mmCIF file of C-alpha atoms in Angstrom:
data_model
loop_
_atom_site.group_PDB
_atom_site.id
_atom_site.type_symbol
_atom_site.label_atom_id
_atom_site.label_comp_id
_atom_site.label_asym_id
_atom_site.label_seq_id
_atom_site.Cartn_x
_atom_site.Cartn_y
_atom_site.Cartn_z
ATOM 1 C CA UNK L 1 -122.048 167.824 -0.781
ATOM 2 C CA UNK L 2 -118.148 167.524 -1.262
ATOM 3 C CA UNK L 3 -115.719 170.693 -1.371
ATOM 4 C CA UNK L 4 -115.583 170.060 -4.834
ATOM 5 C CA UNK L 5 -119.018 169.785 -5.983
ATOM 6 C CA UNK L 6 -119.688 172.915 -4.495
ATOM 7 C CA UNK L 7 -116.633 175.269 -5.460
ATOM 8 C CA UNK L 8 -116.231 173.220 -8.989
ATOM 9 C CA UNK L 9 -119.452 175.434 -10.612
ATOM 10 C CA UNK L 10 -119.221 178.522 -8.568
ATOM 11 C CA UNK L 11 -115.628 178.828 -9.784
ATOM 12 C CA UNK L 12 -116.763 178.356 -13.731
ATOM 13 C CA UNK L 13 -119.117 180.931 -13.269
ATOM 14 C CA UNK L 14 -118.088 183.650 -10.789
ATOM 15 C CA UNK L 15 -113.681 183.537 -10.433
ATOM 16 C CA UNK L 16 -113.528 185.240 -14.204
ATOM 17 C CA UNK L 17 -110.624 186.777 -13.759
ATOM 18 C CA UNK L 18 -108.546 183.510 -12.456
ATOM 19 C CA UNK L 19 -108.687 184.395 -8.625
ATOM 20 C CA UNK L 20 -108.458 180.522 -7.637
ATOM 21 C CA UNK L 21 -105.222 180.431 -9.858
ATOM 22 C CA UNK L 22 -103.540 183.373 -8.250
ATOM 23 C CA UNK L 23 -104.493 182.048 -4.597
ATOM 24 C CA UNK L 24 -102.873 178.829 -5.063
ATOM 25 C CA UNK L 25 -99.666 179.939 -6.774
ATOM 26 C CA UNK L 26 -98.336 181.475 -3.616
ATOM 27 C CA UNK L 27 -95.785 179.231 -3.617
ATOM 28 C CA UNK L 28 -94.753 180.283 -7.077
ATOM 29 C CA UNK L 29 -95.243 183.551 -6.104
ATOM 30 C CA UNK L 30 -92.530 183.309 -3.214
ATOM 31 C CA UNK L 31 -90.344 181.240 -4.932
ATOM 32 C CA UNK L 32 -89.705 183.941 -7.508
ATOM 33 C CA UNK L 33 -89.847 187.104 -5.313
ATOM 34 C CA UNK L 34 -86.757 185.208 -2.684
ATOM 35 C CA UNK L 35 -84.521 184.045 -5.945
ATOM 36 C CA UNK L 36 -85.030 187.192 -7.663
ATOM 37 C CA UNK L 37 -84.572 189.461 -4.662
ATOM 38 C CA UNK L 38 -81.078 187.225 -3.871
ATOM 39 C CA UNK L 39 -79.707 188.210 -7.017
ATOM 40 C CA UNK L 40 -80.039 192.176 -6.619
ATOM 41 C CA UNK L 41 -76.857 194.110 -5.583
ATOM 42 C CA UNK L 42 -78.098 195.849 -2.879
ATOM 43 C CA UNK L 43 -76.280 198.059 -0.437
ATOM 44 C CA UNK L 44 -75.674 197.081 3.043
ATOM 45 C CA UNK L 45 -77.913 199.777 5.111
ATOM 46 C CA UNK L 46 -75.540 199.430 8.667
ATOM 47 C CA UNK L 47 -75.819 202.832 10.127
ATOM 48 C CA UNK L 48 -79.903 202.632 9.474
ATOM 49 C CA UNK L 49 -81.921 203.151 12.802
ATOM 50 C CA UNK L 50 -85.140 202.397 11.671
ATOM 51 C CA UNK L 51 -87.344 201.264 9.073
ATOM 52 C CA UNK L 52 -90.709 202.787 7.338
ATOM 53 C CA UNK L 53 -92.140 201.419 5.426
ATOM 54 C CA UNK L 54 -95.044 203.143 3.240
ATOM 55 C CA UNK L 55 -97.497 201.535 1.374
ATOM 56 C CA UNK L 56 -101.478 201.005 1.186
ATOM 57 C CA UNK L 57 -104.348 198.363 1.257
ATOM 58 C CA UNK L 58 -102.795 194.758 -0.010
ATOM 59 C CA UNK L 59 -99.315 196.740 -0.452
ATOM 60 C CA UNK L 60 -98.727 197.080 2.918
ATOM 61 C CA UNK L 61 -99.911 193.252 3.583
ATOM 62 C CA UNK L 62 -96.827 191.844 3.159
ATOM 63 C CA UNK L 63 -95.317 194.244 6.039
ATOM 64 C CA UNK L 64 -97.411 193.345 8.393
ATOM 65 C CA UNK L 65 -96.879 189.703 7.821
ATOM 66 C CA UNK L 66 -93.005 190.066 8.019
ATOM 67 C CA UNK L 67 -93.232 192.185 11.004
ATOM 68 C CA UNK L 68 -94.923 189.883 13.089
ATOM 69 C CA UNK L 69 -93.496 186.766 11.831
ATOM 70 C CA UNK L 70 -89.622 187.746 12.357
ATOM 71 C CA UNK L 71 -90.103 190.148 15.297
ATOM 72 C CA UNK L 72 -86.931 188.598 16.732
ATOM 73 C CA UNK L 73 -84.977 188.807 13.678
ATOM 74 C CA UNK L 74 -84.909 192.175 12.287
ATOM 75 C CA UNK L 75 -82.341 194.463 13.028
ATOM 76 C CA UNK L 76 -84.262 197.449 13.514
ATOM 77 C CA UNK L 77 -87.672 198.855 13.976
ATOM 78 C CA UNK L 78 -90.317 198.808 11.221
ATOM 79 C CA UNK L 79 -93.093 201.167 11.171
ATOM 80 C CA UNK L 80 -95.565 201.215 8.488
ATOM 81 C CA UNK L 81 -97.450 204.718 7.373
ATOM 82 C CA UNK L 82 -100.396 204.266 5.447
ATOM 83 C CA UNK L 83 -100.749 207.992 4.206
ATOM 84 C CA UNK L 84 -99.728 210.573 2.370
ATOM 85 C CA UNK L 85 -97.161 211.913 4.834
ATOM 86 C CA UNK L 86 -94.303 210.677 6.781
ATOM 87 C CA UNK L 87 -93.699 211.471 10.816
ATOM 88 C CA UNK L 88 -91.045 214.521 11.256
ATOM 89 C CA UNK L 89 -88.528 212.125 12.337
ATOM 90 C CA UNK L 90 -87.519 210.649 9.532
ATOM 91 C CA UNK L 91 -83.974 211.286 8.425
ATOM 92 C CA UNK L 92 -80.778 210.078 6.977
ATOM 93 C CA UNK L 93 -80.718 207.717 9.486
ATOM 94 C CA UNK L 94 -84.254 205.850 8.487
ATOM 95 C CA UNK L 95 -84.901 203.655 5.823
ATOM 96 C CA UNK L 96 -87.853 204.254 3.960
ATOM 97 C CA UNK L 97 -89.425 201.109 1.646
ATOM 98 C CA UNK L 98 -91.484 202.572 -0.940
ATOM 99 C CA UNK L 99 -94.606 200.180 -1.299
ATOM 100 C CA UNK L 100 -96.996 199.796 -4.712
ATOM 101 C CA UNK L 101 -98.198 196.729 -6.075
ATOM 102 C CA UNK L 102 -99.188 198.752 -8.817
ATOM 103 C CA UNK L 103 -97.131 201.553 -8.232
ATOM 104 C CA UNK L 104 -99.292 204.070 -8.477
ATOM 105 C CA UNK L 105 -100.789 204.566 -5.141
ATOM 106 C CA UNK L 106 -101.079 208.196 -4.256
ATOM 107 C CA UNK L 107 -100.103 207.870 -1.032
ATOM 108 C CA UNK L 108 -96.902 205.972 -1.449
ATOM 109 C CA UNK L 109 -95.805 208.131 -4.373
ATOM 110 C CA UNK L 110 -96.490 211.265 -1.856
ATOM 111 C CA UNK L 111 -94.292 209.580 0.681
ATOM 112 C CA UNK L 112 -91.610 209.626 -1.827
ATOM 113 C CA UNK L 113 -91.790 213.267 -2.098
ATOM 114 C CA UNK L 114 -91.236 213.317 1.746
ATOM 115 C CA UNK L 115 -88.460 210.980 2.591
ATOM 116 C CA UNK L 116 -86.682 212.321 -0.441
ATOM 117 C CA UNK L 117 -86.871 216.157 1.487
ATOM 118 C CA UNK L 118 -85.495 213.910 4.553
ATOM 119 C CA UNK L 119 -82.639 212.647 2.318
ATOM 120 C CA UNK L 120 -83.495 209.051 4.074
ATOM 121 C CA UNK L 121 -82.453 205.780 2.565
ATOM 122 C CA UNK L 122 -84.706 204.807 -0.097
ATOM 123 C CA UNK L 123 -85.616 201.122 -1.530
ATOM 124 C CA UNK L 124 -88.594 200.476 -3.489
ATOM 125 C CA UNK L 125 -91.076 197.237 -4.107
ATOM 126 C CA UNK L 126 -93.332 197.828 -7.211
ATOM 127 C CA UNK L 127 -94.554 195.561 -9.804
ATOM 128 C CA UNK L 128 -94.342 198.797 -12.707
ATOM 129 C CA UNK L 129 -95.852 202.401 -12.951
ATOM 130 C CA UNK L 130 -94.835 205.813 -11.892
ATOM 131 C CA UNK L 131 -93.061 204.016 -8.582
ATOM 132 C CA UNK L 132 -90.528 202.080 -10.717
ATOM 133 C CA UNK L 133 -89.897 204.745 -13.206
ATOM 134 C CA UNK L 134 -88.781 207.103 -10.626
ATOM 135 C CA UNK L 135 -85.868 204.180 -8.937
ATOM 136 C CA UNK L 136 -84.852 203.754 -13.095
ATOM 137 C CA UNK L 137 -84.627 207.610 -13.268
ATOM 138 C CA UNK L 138 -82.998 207.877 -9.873
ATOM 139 C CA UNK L 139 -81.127 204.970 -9.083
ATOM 140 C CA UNK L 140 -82.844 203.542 -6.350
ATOM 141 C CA UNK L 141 -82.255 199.992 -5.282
ATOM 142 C CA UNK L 142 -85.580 198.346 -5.866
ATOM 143 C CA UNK L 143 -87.320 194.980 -6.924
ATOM 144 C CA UNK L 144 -89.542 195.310 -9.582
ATOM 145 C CA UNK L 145 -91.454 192.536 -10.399
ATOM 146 C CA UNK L 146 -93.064 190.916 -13.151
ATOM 147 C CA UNK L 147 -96.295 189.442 -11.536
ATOM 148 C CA UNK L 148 -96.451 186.515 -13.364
ATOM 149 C CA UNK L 149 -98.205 183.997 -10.816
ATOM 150 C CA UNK L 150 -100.874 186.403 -10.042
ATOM 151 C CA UNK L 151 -102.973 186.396 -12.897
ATOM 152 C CA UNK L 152 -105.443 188.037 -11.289
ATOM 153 C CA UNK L 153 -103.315 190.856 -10.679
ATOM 154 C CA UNK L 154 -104.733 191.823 -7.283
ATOM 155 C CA UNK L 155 -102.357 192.679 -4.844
ATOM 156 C CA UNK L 156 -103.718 190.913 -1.951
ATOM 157 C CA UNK L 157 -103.556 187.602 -3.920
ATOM 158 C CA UNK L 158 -100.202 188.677 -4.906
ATOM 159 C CA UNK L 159 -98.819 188.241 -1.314
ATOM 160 C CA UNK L 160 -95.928 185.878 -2.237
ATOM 161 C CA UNK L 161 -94.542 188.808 -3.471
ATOM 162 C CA UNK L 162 -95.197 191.122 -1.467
ATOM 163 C CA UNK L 163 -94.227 188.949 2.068
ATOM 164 C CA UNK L 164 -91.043 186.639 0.386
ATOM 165 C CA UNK L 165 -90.006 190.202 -1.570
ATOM 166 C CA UNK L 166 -89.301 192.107 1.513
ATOM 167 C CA UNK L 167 -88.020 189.292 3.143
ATOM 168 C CA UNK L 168 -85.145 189.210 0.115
ATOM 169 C CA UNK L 169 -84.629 192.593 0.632
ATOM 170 C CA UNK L 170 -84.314 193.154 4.176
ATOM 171 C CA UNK L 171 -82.105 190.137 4.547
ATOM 172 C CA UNK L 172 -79.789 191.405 1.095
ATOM 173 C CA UNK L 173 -79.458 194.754 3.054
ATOM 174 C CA UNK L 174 -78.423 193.045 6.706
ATOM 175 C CA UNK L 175 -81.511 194.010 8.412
ATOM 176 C CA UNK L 176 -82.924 190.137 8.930
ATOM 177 C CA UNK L 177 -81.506 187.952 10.457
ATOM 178 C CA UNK L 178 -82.756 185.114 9.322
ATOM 179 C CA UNK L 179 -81.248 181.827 7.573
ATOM 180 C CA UNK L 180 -81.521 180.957 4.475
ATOM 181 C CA UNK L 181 -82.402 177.409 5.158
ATOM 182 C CA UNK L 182 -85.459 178.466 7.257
ATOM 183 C CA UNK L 183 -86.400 180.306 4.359
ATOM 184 C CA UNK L 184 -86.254 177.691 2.094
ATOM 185 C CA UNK L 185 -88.158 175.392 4.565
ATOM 186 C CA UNK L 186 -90.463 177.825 4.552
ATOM 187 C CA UNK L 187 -90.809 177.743 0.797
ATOM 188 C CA UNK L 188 -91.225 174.676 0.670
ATOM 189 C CA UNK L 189 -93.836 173.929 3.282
ATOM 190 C CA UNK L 190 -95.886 176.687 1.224
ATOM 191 C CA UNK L 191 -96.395 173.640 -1.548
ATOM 192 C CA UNK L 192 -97.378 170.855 0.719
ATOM 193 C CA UNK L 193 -100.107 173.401 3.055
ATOM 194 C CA UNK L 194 -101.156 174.784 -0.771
ATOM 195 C CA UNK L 195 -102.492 171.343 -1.862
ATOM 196 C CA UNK L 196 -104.187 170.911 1.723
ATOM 197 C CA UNK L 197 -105.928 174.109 1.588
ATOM 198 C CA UNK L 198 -107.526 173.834 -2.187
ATOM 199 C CA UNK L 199 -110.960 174.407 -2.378
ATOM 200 C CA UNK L 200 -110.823 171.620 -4.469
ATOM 201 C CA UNK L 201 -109.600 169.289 -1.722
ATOM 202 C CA UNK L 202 -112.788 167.303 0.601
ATOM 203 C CA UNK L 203 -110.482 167.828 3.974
ATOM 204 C CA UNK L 204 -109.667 171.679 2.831
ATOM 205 C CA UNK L 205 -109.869 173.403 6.299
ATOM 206 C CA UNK L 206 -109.903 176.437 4.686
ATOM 207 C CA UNK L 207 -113.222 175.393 2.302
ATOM 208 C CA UNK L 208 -115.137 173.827 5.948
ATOM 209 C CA UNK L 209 -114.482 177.227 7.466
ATOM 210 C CA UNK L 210 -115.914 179.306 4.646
ATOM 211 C CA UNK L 211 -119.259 177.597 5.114
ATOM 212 C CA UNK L 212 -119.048 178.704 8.905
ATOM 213 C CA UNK L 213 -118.649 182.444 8.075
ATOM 214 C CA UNK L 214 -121.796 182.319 5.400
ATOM 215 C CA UNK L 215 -124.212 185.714 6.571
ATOM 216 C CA UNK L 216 -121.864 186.282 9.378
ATOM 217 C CA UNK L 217 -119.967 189.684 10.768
ATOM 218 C CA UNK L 218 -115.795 188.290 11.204
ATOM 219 C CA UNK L 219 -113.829 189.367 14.119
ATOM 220 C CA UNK L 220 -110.579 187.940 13.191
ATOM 221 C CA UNK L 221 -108.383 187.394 16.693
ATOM 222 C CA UNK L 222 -104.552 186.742 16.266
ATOM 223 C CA UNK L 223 -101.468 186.976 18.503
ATOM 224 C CA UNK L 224 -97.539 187.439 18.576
ATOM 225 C CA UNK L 225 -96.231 185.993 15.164
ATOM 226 C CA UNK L 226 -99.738 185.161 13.637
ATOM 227 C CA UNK L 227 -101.135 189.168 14.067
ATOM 228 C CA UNK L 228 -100.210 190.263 10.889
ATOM 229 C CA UNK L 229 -101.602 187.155 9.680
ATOM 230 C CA UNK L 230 -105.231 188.312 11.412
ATOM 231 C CA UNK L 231 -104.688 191.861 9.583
ATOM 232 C CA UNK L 232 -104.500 189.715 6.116
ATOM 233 C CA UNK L 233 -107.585 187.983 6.699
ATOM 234 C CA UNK L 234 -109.642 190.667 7.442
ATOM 235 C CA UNK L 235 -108.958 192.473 4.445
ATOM 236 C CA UNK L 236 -109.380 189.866 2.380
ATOM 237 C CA UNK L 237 -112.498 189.079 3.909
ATOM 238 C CA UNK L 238 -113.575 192.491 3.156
ATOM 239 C CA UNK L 239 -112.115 192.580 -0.762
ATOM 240 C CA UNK L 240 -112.343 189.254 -1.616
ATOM 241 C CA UNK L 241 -115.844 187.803 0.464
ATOM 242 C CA UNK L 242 -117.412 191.320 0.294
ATOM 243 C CA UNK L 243 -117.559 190.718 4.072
ATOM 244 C CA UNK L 244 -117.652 193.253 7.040
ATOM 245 C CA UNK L 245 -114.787 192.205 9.272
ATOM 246 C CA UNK L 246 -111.975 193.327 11.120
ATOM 247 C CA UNK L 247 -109.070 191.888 13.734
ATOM 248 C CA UNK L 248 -108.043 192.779 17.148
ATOM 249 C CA UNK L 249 -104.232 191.075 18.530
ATOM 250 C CA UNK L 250 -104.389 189.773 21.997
ATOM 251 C CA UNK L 251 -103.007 190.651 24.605
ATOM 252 C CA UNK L 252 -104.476 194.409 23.362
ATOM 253 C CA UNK L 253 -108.013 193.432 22.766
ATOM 254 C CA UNK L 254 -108.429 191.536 26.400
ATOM 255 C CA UNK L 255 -108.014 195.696 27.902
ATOM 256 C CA UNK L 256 -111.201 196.990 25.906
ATOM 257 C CA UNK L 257 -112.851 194.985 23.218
ATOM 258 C CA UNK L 258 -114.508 192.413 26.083
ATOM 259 C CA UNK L 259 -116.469 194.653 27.435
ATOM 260 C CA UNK L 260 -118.156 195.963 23.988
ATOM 261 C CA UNK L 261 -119.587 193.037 23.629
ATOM 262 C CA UNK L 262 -122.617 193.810 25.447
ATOM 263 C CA UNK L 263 -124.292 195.877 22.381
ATOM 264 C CA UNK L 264 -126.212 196.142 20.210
ATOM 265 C CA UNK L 265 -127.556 192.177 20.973
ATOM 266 C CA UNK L 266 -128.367 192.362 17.407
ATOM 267 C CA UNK L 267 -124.760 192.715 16.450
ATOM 268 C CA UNK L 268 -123.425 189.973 18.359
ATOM 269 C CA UNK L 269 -125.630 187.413 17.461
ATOM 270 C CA UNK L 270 -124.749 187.946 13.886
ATOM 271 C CA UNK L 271 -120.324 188.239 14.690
ATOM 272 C CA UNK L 272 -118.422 185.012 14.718
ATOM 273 C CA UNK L 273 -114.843 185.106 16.076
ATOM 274 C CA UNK L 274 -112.498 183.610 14.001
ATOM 275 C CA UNK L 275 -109.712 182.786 16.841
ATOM 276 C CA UNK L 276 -105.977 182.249 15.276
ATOM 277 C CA UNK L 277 -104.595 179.759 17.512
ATOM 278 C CA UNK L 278 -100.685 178.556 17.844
ATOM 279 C CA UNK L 279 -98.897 176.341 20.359
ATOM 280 C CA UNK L 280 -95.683 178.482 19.968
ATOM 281 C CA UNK L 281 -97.760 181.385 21.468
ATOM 282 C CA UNK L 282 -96.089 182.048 24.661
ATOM 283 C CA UNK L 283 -97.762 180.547 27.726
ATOM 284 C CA UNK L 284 -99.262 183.603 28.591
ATOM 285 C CA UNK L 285 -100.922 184.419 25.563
ATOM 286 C CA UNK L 286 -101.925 181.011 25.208
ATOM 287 C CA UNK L 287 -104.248 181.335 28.742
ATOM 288 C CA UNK L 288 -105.306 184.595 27.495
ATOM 289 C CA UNK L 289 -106.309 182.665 24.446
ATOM 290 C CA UNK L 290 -108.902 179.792 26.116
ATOM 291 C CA UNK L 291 -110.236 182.438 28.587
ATOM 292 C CA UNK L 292 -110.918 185.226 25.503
ATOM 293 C CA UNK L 293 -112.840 182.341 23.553
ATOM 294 C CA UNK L 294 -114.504 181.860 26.613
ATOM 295 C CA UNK L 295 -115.889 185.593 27.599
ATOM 296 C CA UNK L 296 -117.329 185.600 24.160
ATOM 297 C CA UNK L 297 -119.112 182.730 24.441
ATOM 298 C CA UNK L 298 -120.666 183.662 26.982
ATOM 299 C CA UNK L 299 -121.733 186.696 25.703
ATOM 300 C CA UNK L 300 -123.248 184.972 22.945
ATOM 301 C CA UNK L 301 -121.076 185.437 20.454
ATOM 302 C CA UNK L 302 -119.874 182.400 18.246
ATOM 303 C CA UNK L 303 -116.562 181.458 17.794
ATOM 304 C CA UNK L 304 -114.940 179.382 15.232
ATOM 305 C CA UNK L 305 -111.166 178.335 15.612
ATOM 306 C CA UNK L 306 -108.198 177.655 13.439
ATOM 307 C CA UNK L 307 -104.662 176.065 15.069
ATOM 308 C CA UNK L 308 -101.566 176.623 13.141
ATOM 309 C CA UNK L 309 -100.100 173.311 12.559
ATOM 310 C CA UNK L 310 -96.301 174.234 11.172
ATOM 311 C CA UNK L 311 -93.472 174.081 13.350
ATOM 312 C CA UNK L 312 -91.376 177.311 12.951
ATOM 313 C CA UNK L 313 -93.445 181.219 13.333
ATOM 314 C CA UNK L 314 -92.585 182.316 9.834
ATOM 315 C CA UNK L 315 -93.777 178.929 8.649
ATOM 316 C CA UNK L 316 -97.183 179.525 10.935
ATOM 317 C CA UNK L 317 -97.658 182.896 9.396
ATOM 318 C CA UNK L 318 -97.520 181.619 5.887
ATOM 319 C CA UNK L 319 -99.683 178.905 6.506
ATOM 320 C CA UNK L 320 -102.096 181.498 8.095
ATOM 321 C CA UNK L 321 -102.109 183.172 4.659
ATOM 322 C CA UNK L 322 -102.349 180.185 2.408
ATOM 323 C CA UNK L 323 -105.818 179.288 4.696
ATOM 324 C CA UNK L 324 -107.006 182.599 4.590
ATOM 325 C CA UNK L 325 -106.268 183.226 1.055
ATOM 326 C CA UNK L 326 -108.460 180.161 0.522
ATOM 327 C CA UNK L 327 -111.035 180.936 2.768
ATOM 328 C CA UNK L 328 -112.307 184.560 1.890
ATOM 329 C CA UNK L 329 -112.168 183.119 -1.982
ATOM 330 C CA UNK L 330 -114.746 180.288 -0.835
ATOM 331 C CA UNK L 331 -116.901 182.747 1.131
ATOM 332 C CA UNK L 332 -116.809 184.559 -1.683
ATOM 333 C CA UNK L 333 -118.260 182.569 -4.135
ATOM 334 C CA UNK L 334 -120.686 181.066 -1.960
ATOM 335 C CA UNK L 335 -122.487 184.653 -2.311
ATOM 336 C CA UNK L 336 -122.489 184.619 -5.851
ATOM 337 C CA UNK L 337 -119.794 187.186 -6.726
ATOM 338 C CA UNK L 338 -116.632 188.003 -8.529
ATOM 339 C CA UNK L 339 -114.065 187.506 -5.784
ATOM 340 C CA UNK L 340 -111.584 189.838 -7.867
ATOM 341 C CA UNK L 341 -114.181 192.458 -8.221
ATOM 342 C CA UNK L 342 -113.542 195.904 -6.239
ATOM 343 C CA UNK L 343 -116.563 198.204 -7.119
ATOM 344 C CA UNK L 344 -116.515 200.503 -4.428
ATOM 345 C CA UNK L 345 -113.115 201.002 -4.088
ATOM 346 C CA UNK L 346 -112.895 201.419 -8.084
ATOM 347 C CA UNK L 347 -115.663 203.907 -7.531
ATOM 348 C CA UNK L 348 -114.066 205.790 -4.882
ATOM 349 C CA UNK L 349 -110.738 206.380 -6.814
ATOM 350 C CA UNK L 350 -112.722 207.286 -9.963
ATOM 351 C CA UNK L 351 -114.699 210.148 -7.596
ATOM 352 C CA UNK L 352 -111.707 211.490 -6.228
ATOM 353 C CA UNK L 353 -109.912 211.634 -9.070
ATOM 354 C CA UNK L 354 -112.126 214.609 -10.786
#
C-alpha cells in the first residue's frame, strides 16, 4: 500500500484538529518567528554571563534544539530549568528567557517571580496569556507571537517558533554568533526536506519509519548537534504517537545504559532504537556510533536508523525535526487516535488545579 493510501483516510478521520497542517508549515512557522524577531529593538545583553532559560514540555523544545545545534556559536552558557524555581546563582549578571507557548505555564510564570527577586535580565517568548501581559505591563523585551501556522495550536508542532524565535533573539541581543546567510539557508532547506518528509509523499522517510515503530517501546539515540533533536522526538513520540519512549546522547549513554540492557528480556524484545546518525559527528562519536548499534544488537534489541543528509549542524537539526515531526504524526494515526489529543496531561492539570 502507498504512503498515501494509508495516511490519506486516517488523516480524514483521526487529525481533527489540523495536526498534519501544523507539522508541515514549519517552514512558515520559522520564516515568521526569524523576520519578526529581526525587527524587535532589543538591547544588546554584553556584560551577561549566562543564560537560563525557563520553560516546560514543548516550550522548552526549542532550547534544546538551539543549544545543541549552535554549541559553538553562542556567547554564553544556556541552562534550561524546567521548574518552579531558579538555582541561587542567578543574578544581574544572568539572563533569564521566560518560556510559554501558551503563557500560562505555572512553572515559568513562578520563575518570573524568582529572577525578578534576582533583578536578572529578563526577555520573554510567549504566544499570549498572563506571560505577555506581564512584559506589556513591565516593559520587558519579548516576542509575542501570533501562532498563525500552527493551527493546531500545540506547542510541540509549533517548533518553528519556538527554535527560529530564540534564534532571532539571541542573535538581536549579541549572544549568537551566527550569520544571517546560514540562517536563511537554513530556512530555506526547511521547504525542500518539508515536501520530502510528507506523509503524503511514497519515498517519505519519515512515513517508512513510522511503520517500523508500530507496538514498539522507542529509545531515541542522538549525539553532539542532533541531541536536542533526540529530546524532540521523544516527546513527541510520547504526545503525539501516545508512545512510551525516551533518548539517551552518546558519548553519556555508552558509561551506563549498555549494560541495562540485560532486563527484563521482555522489555527488550519489545524496544527498538531509533539511532540519529550524522557524518559531521566527530570521528569519535561516529565509532562510538557503529559499535553502540552493535552492543544492542546483540542483546537483542532492534535498531532502526536515520542519517542526516544536510550539510551544515543547524541545517541537520532542523531536518531532524521536520522527520520527527512527521514521524510521531504517522505512528500516531496508525493507532487510531487524535494525534493533537493530550488526555492525561489535560487531566492532570485539571486535578491539580482544585
Amino acid at each position: 500500500m502507498s504512503m498515501k493510501l494509508l495516511f490519506s483516510p486516517l488523516l480524514k478521520k483521526y487529525d481533527t484538529k489540523r495536526v498534519f497542517e501544523s507539522v508541515n508549515s514549519f517552514p512558515d512557522q520559522a520564516q515568521q518567528a526569524f523576520v519578526e524577531t529581526r525587527r524587535l529593538r532589543l538591547p544588546k545583553f554584553i556584560k551577561v554571563k549566562r543564560v537560563v532559560l525557563a520553560g516546560m514540555g514543548g516550550s522548552a523544545l526549542g532550547a534544546h534544539v538551539v543549544l545543541s545545534a549552535c554549541a559553538e556559536s553562542l556567547k554564553a552558557p544556556i541552562i534550561i530549568i524546567n521548574d518552579y524555581k531558579l538555582p541561587a546563582w542567578v543574578d544581574s549578571e544572568t539572563l533569564v528567557i521566560l518560556a510559554s507557548y501558551s503563557g500560562t505555564t505555572e512553572e515559568t510564570l513562578a520563575a518570573y517571580k524568582f529572577a525578578k527577586k534576582a533583578k536578572a535580565k529578563l526577555l520573554v517568548i510567549c504566544a499570549g496569556g498572563s506571560l505577555a501581559n506581564i512584559a506589556k505591563t513591565h516593559k520587558i523585551p519579548s516576542y509575542i507571537f501570533r501562532p498563525v501556522h500552527n493551527p493546531s495550536d500545540q506547542p510541540r508542532i509549533g517548533l518553528g517558533y519556538a527554535v527560529f524565535g530564540l534564534i532571532g533573539l539571541l542573535q538581536k541581543t549579541g549572544l549568537l554568533e551566527l550569520g544571517s546567510k546560514e540562517i536563511q539557508e537554513t530556512l530555506a532547506f526547511t521547504k525542500k526536506i518539508g515536501r520530502q518528509m510528507n506523509l503524503g509523499v511514497a519515498s517519505s522517510p519519515a512515513a517508512k519509519m513510522s511503520q517500523k515503530l508500530l507496538q514498539r517501546a522507542v529509545l531515541v539515540a542522538g549525539a553532539e548537534h542532533l541531541s536536542g533533536a533526540a529530546h524532540v522526538i521523544a516527546n513527541q513520540l510520547n504526545e503525539t504517537a501516545k508512545t512510551f519512549a525516551t533518548w539517551f546522547a552518546v558519548p553519556e549513554l555508552n558509561h551506563h545504559l549498555m549494560e541495562g540492557l540485560t532486563h527484563p528480556k521482555q522489555n527488550i524484545r519489545n524496544t527498538t532504537f531509533l539511532i540519529l546518525n550524522s557524518s559531521l559527528y566527530a570521528p569519535r562519536i561516529q565509532k562510538r556510533m557503529r559499535l553502540t548499534k552493535e552492543i544492542i544488537q546483540r542483546n537483542g534489541a532492534k535498531v532502526v536508523e536515520y542519517k542526516a543528509r544536510a550539510k551544515t549542524r543547524l541545517s541537520q537539526a532542523i531536518e531532524l525535526l521536520i522527520f520527527g515531526g512527521n514521524l510521531t504524526l504517522g505512528l500516531g494515526l496508525q493507532y487510531h487516535i487524535n494525534p493533537a489529543d493530550i488526555k492525561w496531561v489535560n487531566y492532570f492539570k485539571h486535578k491539580l488545579g482544585h
